[in-house]
Coordinates of C-alpha atoms and ligand atoms in Angstrom, one line a residue:
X1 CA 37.5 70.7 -4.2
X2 CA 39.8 67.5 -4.1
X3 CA 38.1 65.6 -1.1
X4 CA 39.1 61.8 0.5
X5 CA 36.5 60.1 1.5
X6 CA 38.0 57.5 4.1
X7 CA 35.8 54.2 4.6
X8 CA 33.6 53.3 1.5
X9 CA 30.8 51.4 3.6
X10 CA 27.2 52.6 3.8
X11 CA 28.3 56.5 4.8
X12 CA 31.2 56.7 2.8
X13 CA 30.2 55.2 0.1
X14 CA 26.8 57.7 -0.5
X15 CA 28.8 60.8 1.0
X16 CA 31.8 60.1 -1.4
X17 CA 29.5 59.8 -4.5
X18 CA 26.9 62.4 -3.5
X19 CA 30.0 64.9 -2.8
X20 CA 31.0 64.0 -6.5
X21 CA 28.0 64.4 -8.1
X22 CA 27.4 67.9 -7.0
X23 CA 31.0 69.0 -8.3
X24 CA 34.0 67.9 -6.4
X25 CA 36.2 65.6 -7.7
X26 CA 36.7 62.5 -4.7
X27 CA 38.7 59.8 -4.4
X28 CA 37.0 57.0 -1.6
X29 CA 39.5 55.1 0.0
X30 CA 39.0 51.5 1.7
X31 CA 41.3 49.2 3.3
X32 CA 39.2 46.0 2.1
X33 CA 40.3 45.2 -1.2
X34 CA 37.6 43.0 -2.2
X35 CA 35.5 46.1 -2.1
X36 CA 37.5 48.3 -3.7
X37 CA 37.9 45.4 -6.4
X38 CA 34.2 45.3 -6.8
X39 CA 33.9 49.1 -7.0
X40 CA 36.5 49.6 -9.6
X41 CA 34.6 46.5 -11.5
X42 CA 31.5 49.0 -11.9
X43 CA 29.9 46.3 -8.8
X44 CA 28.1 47.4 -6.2
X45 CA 29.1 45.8 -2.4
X46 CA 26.0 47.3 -0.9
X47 CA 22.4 48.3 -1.7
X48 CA 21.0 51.8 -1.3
X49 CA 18.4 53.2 -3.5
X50 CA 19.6 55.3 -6.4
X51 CA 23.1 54.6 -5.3
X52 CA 24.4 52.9 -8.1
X53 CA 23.8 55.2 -11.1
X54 CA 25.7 57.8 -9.1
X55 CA 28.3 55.6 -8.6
X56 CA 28.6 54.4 -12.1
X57 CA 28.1 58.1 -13.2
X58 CA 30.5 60.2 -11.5
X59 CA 33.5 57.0 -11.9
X60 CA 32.5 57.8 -15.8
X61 CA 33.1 61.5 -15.6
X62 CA 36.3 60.6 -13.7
X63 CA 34.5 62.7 -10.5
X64 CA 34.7 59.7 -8.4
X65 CA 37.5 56.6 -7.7
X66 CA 38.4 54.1 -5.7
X67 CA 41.4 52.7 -4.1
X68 CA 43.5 51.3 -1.0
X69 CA 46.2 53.6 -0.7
X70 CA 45.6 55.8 1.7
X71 CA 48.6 57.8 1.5
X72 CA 47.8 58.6 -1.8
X73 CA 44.2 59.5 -1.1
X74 CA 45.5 62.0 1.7
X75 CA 48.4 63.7 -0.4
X76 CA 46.0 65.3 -3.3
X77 CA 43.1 66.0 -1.5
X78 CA 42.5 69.5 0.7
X79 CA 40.1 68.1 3.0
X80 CA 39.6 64.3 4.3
X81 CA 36.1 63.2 5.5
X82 CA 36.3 60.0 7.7
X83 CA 33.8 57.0 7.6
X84 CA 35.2 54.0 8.8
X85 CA 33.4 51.8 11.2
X86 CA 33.0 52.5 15.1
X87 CA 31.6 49.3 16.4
X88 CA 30.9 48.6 19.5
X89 CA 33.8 46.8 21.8
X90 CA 32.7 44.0 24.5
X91 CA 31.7 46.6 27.4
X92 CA 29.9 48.9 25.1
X93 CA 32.2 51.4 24.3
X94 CA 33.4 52.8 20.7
X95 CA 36.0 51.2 19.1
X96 CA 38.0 54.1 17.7
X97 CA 40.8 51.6 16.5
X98 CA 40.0 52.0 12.8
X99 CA 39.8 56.1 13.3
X100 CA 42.6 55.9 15.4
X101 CA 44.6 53.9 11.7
X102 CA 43.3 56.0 9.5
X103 CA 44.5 59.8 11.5
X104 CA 47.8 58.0 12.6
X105 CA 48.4 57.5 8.4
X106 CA 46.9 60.6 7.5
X107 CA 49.4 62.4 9.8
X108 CA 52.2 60.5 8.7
X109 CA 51.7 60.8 5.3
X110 CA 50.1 64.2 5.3
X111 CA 52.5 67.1 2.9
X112 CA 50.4 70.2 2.8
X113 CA 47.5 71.2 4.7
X114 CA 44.7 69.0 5.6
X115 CA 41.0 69.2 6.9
X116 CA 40.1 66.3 8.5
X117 CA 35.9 65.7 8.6
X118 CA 34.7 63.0 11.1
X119 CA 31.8 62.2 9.7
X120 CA 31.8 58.6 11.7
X121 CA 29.7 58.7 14.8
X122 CA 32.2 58.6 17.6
X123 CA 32.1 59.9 21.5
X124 CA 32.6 63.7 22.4
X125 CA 36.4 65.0 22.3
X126 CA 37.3 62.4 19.9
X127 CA 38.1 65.6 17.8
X128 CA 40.5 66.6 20.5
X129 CA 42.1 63.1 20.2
X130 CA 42.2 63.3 16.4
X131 CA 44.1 66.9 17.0
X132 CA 46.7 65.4 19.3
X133 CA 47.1 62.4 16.9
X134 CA 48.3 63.9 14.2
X135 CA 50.1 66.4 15.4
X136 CA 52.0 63.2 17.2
X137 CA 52.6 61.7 14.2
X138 CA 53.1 64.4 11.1
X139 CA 55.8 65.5 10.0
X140 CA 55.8 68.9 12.1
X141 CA 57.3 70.9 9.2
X142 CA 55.2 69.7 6.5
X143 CA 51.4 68.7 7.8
X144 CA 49.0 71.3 9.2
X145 CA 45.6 70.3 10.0
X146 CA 42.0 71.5 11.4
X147 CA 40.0 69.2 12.7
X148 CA 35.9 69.4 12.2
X149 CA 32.5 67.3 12.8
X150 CA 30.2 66.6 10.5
X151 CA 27.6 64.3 12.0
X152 CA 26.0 61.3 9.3
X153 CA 22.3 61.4 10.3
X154 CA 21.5 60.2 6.6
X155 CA 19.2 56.8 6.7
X156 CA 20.0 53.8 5.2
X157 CA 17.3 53.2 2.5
X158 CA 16.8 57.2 2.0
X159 CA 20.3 57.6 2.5
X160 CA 21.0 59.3 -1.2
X161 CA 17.5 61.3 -0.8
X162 CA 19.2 62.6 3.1
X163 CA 22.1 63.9 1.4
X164 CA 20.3 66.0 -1.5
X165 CA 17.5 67.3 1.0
X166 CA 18.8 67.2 4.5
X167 CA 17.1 69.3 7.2
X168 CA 20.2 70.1 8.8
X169 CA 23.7 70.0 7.9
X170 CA 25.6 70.4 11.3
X171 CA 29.3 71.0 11.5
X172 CA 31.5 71.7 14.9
X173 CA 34.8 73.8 14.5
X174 CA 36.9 75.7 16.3
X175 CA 37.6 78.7 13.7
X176 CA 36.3 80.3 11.0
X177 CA 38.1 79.4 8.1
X178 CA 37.5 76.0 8.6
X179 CA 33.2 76.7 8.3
X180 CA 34.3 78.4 5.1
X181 CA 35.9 75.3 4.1
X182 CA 32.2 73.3 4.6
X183 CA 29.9 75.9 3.7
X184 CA 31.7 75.9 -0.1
X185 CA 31.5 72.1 0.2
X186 CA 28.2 71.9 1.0
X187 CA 27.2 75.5 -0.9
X188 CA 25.0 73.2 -3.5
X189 CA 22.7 71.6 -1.4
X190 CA 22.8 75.0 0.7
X191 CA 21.8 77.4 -2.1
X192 CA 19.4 74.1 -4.1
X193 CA 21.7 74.1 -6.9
X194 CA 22.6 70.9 -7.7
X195 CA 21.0 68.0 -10.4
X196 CA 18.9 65.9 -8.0
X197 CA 19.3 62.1 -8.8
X198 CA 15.7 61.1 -6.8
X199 CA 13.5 63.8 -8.0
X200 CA 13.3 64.6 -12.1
X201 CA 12.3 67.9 -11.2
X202 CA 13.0 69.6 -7.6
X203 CA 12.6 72.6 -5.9
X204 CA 13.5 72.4 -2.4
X205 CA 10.5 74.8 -0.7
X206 CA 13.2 74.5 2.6
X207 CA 16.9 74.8 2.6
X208 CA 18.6 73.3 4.9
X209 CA 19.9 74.9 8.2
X210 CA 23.5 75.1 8.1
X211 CA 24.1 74.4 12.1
X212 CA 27.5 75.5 13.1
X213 CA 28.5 75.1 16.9
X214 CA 32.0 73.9 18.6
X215 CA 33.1 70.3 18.0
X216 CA 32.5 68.9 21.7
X217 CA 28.6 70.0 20.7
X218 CA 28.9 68.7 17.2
X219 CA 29.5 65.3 18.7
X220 CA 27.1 65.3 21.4
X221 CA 24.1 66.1 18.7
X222 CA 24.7 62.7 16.5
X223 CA 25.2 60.7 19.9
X224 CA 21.9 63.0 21.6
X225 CA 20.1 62.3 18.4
X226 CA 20.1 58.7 18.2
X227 CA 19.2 58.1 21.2
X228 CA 16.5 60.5 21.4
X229 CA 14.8 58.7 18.6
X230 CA 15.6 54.8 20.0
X231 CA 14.1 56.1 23.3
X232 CA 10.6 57.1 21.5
X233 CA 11.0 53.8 20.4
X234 CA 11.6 51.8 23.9
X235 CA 8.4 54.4 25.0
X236 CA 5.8 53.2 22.8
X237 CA 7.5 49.2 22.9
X238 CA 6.2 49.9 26.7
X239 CA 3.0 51.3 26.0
X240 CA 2.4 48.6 23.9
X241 CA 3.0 46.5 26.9
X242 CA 0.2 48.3 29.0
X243 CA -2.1 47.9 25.6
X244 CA -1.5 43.9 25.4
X245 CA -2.0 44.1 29.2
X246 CA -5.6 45.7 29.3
X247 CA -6.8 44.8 25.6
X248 CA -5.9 48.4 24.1
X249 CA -3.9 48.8 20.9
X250 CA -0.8 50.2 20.4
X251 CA -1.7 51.5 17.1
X252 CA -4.1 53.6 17.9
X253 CA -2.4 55.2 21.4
X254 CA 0.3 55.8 19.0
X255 CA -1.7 57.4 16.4
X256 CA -3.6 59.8 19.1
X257 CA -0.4 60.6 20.7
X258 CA 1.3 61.6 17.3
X259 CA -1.3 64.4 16.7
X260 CA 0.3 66.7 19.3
X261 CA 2.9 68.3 17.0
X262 CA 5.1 68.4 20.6
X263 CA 5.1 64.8 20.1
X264 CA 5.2 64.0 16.3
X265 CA 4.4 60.4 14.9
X266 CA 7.2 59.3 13.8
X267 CA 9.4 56.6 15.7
X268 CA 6.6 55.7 17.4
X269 CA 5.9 52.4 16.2
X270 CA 5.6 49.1 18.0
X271 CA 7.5 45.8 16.9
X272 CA 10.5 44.0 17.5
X273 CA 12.4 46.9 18.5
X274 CA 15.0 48.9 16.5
X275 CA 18.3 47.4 15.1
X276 CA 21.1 48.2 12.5
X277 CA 24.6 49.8 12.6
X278 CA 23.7 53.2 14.7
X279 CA 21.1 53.1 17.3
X280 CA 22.1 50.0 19.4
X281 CA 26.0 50.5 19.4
X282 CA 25.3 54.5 19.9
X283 CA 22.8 53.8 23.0
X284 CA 25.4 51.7 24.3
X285 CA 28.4 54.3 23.3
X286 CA 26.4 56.9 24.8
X287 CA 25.9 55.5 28.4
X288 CA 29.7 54.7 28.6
X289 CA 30.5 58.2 28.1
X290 CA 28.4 59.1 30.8
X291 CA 29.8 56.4 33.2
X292 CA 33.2 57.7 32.5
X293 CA 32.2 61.6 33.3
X294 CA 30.5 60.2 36.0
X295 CA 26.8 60.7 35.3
X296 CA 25.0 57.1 35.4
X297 CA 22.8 57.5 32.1
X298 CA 19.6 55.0 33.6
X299 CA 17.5 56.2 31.3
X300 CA 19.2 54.8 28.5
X301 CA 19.9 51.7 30.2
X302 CA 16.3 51.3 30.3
X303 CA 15.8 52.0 26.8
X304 CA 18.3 49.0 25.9
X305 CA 16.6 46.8 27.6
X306 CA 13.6 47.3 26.7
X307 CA 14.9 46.8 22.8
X308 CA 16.6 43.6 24.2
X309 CA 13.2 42.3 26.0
X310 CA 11.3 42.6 22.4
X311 CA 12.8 39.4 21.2
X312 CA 11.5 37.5 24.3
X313 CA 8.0 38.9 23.8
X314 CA 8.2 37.7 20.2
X315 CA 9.7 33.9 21.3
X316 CA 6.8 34.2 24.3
X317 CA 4.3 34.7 21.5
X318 CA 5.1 32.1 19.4
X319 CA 5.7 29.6 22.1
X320 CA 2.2 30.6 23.3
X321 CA 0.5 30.0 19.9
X322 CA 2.6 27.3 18.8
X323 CA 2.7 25.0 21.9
X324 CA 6.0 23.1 21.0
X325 CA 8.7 25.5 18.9
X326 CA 11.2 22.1 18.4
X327 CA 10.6 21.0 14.6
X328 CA 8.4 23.6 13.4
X329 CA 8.9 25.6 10.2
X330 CA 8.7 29.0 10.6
X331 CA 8.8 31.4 7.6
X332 CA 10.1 34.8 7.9
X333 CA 9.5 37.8 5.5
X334 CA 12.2 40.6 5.8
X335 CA 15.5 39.8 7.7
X336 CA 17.4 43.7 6.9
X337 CA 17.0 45.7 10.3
X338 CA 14.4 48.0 8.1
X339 CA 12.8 48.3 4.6
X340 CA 15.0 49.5 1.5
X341 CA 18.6 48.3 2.9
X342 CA 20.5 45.1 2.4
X343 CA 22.2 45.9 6.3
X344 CA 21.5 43.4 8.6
X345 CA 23.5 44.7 11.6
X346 CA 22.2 43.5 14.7
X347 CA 18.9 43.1 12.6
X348 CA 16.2 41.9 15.4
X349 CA 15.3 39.0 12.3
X350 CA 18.6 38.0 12.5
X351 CA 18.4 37.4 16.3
X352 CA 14.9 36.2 16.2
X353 CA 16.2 33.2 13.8
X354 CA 19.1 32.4 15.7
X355 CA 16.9 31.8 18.8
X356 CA 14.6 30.2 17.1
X357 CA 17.4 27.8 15.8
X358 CA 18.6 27.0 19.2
X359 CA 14.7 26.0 20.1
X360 CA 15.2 23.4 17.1
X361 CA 12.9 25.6 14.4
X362 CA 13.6 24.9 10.7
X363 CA 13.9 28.8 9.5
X364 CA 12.7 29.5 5.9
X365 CA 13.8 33.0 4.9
X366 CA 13.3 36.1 2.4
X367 CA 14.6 39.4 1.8
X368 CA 14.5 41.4 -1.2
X369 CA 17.8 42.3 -0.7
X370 CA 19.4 41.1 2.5
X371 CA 19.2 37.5 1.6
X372 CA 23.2 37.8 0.2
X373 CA 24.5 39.0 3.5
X374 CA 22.3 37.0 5.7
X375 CA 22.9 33.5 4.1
X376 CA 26.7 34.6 4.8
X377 CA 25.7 35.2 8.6
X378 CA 23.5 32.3 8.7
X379 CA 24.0 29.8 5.6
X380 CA 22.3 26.8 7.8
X381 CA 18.9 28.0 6.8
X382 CA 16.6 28.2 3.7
X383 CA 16.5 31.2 1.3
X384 CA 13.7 31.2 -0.4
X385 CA 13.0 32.4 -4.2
X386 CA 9.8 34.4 -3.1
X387 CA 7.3 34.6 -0.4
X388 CA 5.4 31.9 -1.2
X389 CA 8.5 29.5 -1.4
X390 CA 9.2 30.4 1.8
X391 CA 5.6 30.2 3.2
X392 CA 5.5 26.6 1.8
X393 CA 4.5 24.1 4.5
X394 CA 5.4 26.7 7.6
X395 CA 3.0 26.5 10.9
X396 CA 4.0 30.6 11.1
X397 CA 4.7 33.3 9.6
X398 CA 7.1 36.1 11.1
X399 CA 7.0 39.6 9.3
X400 CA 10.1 41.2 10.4
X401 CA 10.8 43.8 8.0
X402 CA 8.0 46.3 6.7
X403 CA 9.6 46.0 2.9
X404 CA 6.2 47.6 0.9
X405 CA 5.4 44.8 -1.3
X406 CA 5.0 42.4 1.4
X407 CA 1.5 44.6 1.4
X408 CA 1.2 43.4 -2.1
X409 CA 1.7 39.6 -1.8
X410 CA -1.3 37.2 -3.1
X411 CA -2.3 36.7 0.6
X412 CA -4.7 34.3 -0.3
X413 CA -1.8 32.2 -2.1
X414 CA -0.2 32.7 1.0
X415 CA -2.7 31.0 3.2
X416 CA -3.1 27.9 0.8
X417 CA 0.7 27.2 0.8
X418 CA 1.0 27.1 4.7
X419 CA 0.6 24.4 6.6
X420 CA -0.8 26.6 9.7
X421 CA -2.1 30.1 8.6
X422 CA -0.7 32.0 11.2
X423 CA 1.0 35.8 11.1
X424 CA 3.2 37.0 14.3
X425 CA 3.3 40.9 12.5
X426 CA 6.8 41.6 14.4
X427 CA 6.0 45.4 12.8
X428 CA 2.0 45.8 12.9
X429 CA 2.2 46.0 9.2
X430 CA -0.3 44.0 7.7
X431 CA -3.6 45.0 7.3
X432 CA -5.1 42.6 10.1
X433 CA -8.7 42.8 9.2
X434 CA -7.6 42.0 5.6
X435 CA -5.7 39.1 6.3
X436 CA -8.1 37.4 9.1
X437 CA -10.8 37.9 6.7
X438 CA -8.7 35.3 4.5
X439 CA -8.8 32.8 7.2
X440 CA -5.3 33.8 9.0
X441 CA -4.6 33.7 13.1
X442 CA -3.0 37.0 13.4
X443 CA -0.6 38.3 16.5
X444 CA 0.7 41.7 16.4
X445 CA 2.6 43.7 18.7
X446 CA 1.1 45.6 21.3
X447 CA -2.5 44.6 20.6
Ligands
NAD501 N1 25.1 53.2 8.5 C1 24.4 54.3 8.9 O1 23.2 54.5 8.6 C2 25.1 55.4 9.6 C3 24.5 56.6 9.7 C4 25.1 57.7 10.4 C5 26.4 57.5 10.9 N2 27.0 56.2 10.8 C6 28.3 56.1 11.3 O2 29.3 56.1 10.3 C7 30.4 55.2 10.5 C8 30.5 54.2 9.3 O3 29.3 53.5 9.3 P1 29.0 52.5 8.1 O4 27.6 52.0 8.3 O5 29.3 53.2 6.8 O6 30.0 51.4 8.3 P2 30.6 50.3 7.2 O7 31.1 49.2 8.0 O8 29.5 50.1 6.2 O9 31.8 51.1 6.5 C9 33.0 51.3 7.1 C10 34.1 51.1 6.1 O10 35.3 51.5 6.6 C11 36.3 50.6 6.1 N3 37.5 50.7 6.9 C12 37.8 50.3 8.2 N4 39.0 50.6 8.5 C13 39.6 51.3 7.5 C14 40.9 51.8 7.3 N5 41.8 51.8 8.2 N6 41.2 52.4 6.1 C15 40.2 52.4 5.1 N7 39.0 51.9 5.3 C16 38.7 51.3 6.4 C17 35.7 49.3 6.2 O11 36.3 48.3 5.3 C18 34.3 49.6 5.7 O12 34.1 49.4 4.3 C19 30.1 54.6 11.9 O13 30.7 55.4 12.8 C20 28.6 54.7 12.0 O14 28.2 54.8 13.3 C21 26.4 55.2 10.1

């Protein structure tokens, strides 16, 4: 199928390549030229495991381009997924500006029949919106369109491995022939026949649910979904109050709770509290759709600020273990809001280091692969070559980001080069006994 992929960022970017790779022949469009430039250079403006090759691979077999014009994009493709950004405006709410753009040109421009895919996360009856939109703005005789959801729940860092093995592909529509439409799309990952680009050899033992419901739902589940999952996180944040409180740890409440299969493990990890591009902006998103339907979301209120207060906890502890913050060097290890991404969107690191800055620390920093986008966010600080250049001389030690080798560092090395051996483990990552065994002071979270 000929498919536009609107928006070449971290969704669009995986989606558009992915959807080429198992067979449909895509065409991602972006209105920022520098990345387009960098894409049609065989450059890649993000980082995503496994990304590139398939990027590089399907432009090769002419499967997969790149370009600005939008029009262009629209006119020879059938359907028309959309991925631009929905950041979060100053009371909380979506920004729908860049969807807005995108449908009103779409409609404008649009000479045969279109399906148009929101695949962005944006609040219920945005489809309804999108209807009315480009039926406003088409050219009646010309454009037809049918309007579906297809909620992203892919995650950066296994965002390539999501799309070849998702647990559940949900799409909302409001007729039949548009589910046909998405089933064929999708019919590879559906039926397991495609060429998996994580695994050499792969059987998937599951197949994915296709989830079909009515768009209003569609929307509610990514929206729902989110901030189910930030909420487990607030929870245990707070139990891991209660555990500093009476000498418990968080860890191991966690790990006895996870057992029960009701409850699971996962999300259920103490630390400096979740960040990136989805879960803050969607908690936020979320409560002001219930505030204008007239339901007063508290809950999630809560669950914000919890996430807010972990930043405090972390300044609290180092204030407490440090004495005096002005003119100390403090090193940090991880500054992407998780392991295996280059995102630092509303990255707790990032916000942890500017704080810091304002109490007059000098902030040494590395990332495997945030360090690029960081320095552009915050080029007053040091980026170190390595660990150990960045441990050099500091008084502490912030782990920010569980990146896997960190577990592999020469600890020891580590040690010598500070000039105070002291970890704050913003995730509870390290092994603790390991690393006070070495001569560290170690603080985690929650215990
Ligand atoms: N990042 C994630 O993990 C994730 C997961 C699920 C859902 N989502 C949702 O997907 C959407 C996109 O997120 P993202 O992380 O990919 O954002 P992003 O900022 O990485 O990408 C968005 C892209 O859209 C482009 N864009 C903006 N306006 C445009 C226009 N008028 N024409 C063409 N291109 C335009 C931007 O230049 C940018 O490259 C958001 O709604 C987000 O909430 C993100």
């Amino acid at each position: 199928m000929n498919i536009c992929v609107v928006g070449a960022g971290y969704v669009g970017l995986v989606t558009g390549s992915c959807l080429a790779d198992i067979g449909h022949r895509v065409i991602c469009i972006d209105n920022d030229e520098g990345k387009i430039r960098l894409l049609n250079a065989g450059q890649m403006p993000i980082y995503e495991p496994y990304l590139e090759d398939l990027v590089q691979q399907n432009r090769k077999r002419g499967s997969l381009s790149f370009s600005t014009d939008l029009s262009r994009g629209a006119k020879d493709s059938e359907v028309i997924f959309i991925c631009v950004g929905t950041p979060p405006l100053e009371n909380g709410e979506a920004d729908l500006s860049f969807v807005e753009k995108v449908i009103r040109e779409v409609g404008a421009t649009a000479d045969s029949h279109k399906l148009v895919v929101e695949k962005s996360t944006v609040p219920v009856q945005t489809g309804e919106y999108i209807n009315r939109t480009l039926k406003i703005y088409s050219r009646e005789e010309k454009g037809h369109f049918d309007v579906a959801s297809n909620p992203e729940f892919l995650r950066e860092g296994s965002a390539v491995l999501d799309f070849f093995h998702p647990d559940r592909i949900v799409i909302g529509v409001d007729n039949r022939r548009t589910e046909d439409v998405l089933r064929q799309i999708y019919l590879p990952i559906l039926e397991g026949t495609f060429r998996c680009p994580v695994h050499s050899s792969c059987l998937p033992a599951t197949r994915p649910l296709f989830f079909v419901t009515d768009l209003k739902s569609a929307e509610l589940i990514k929206h729902a979904s989110n901030s189910f999952l930030a909420t487990k996180i607030s929870f245990i944040n707070a139990i891991g109050e209660i555990c500093e409180r009476v000498g418990a740890d968080v860890q191991k409440v966690a790990e006895g709770m996870g057992l029960d299969p009701r409850i699971g493990k996962e999300f259920l990890k103490a630390g400096l509290g979740f960040g990136g591009f989805c879960f803050p902006k969607d908690l936020q998103a979320f409560v002001c759709i219930g505030e204008k339907y007239g339901y007063d979301f508290a809950l999630l209120k809560e669950v914000e600020k919890i996430n807010k207060s972990r930043i405090d906890v972390a300044m609290e502890k180092l204030k407490k273990h440090l004495w005096v913050l002005r003119g100390k060097t403090i090193a940090f290890l991880g500054l992407a809001f998780k392991p295996q991404t280059d995102d630092i969107r509303f990255a707790p690191a990032m916000e942890l280091i500017r704080r810091l800055r304002e109490e007059g620390c000098h902030i040494r920093a590395f990332d495997p692969q945030a360090m690029k986008k960081a320095s552009s966010e915050i080029p007053e600080i040091f980026y170190g070559r390595d660990p150990y250049e960045v441990a050099e001389g500091a008084e502490a030690l912030v782990l920010a980001t569980e990146w896997p080798e960190f577990l592999d560092l020469d600890w020891d090395k580590m040690r010598r080069v500070m000039a105070r051996p002291f970890i704050l483990d913003g995730r509870n990552f390290l092994p603790r006994s390991r690393v006070t065994a070495l001569g560290f002071e170690y603080v985690g979270m929650g215990r």
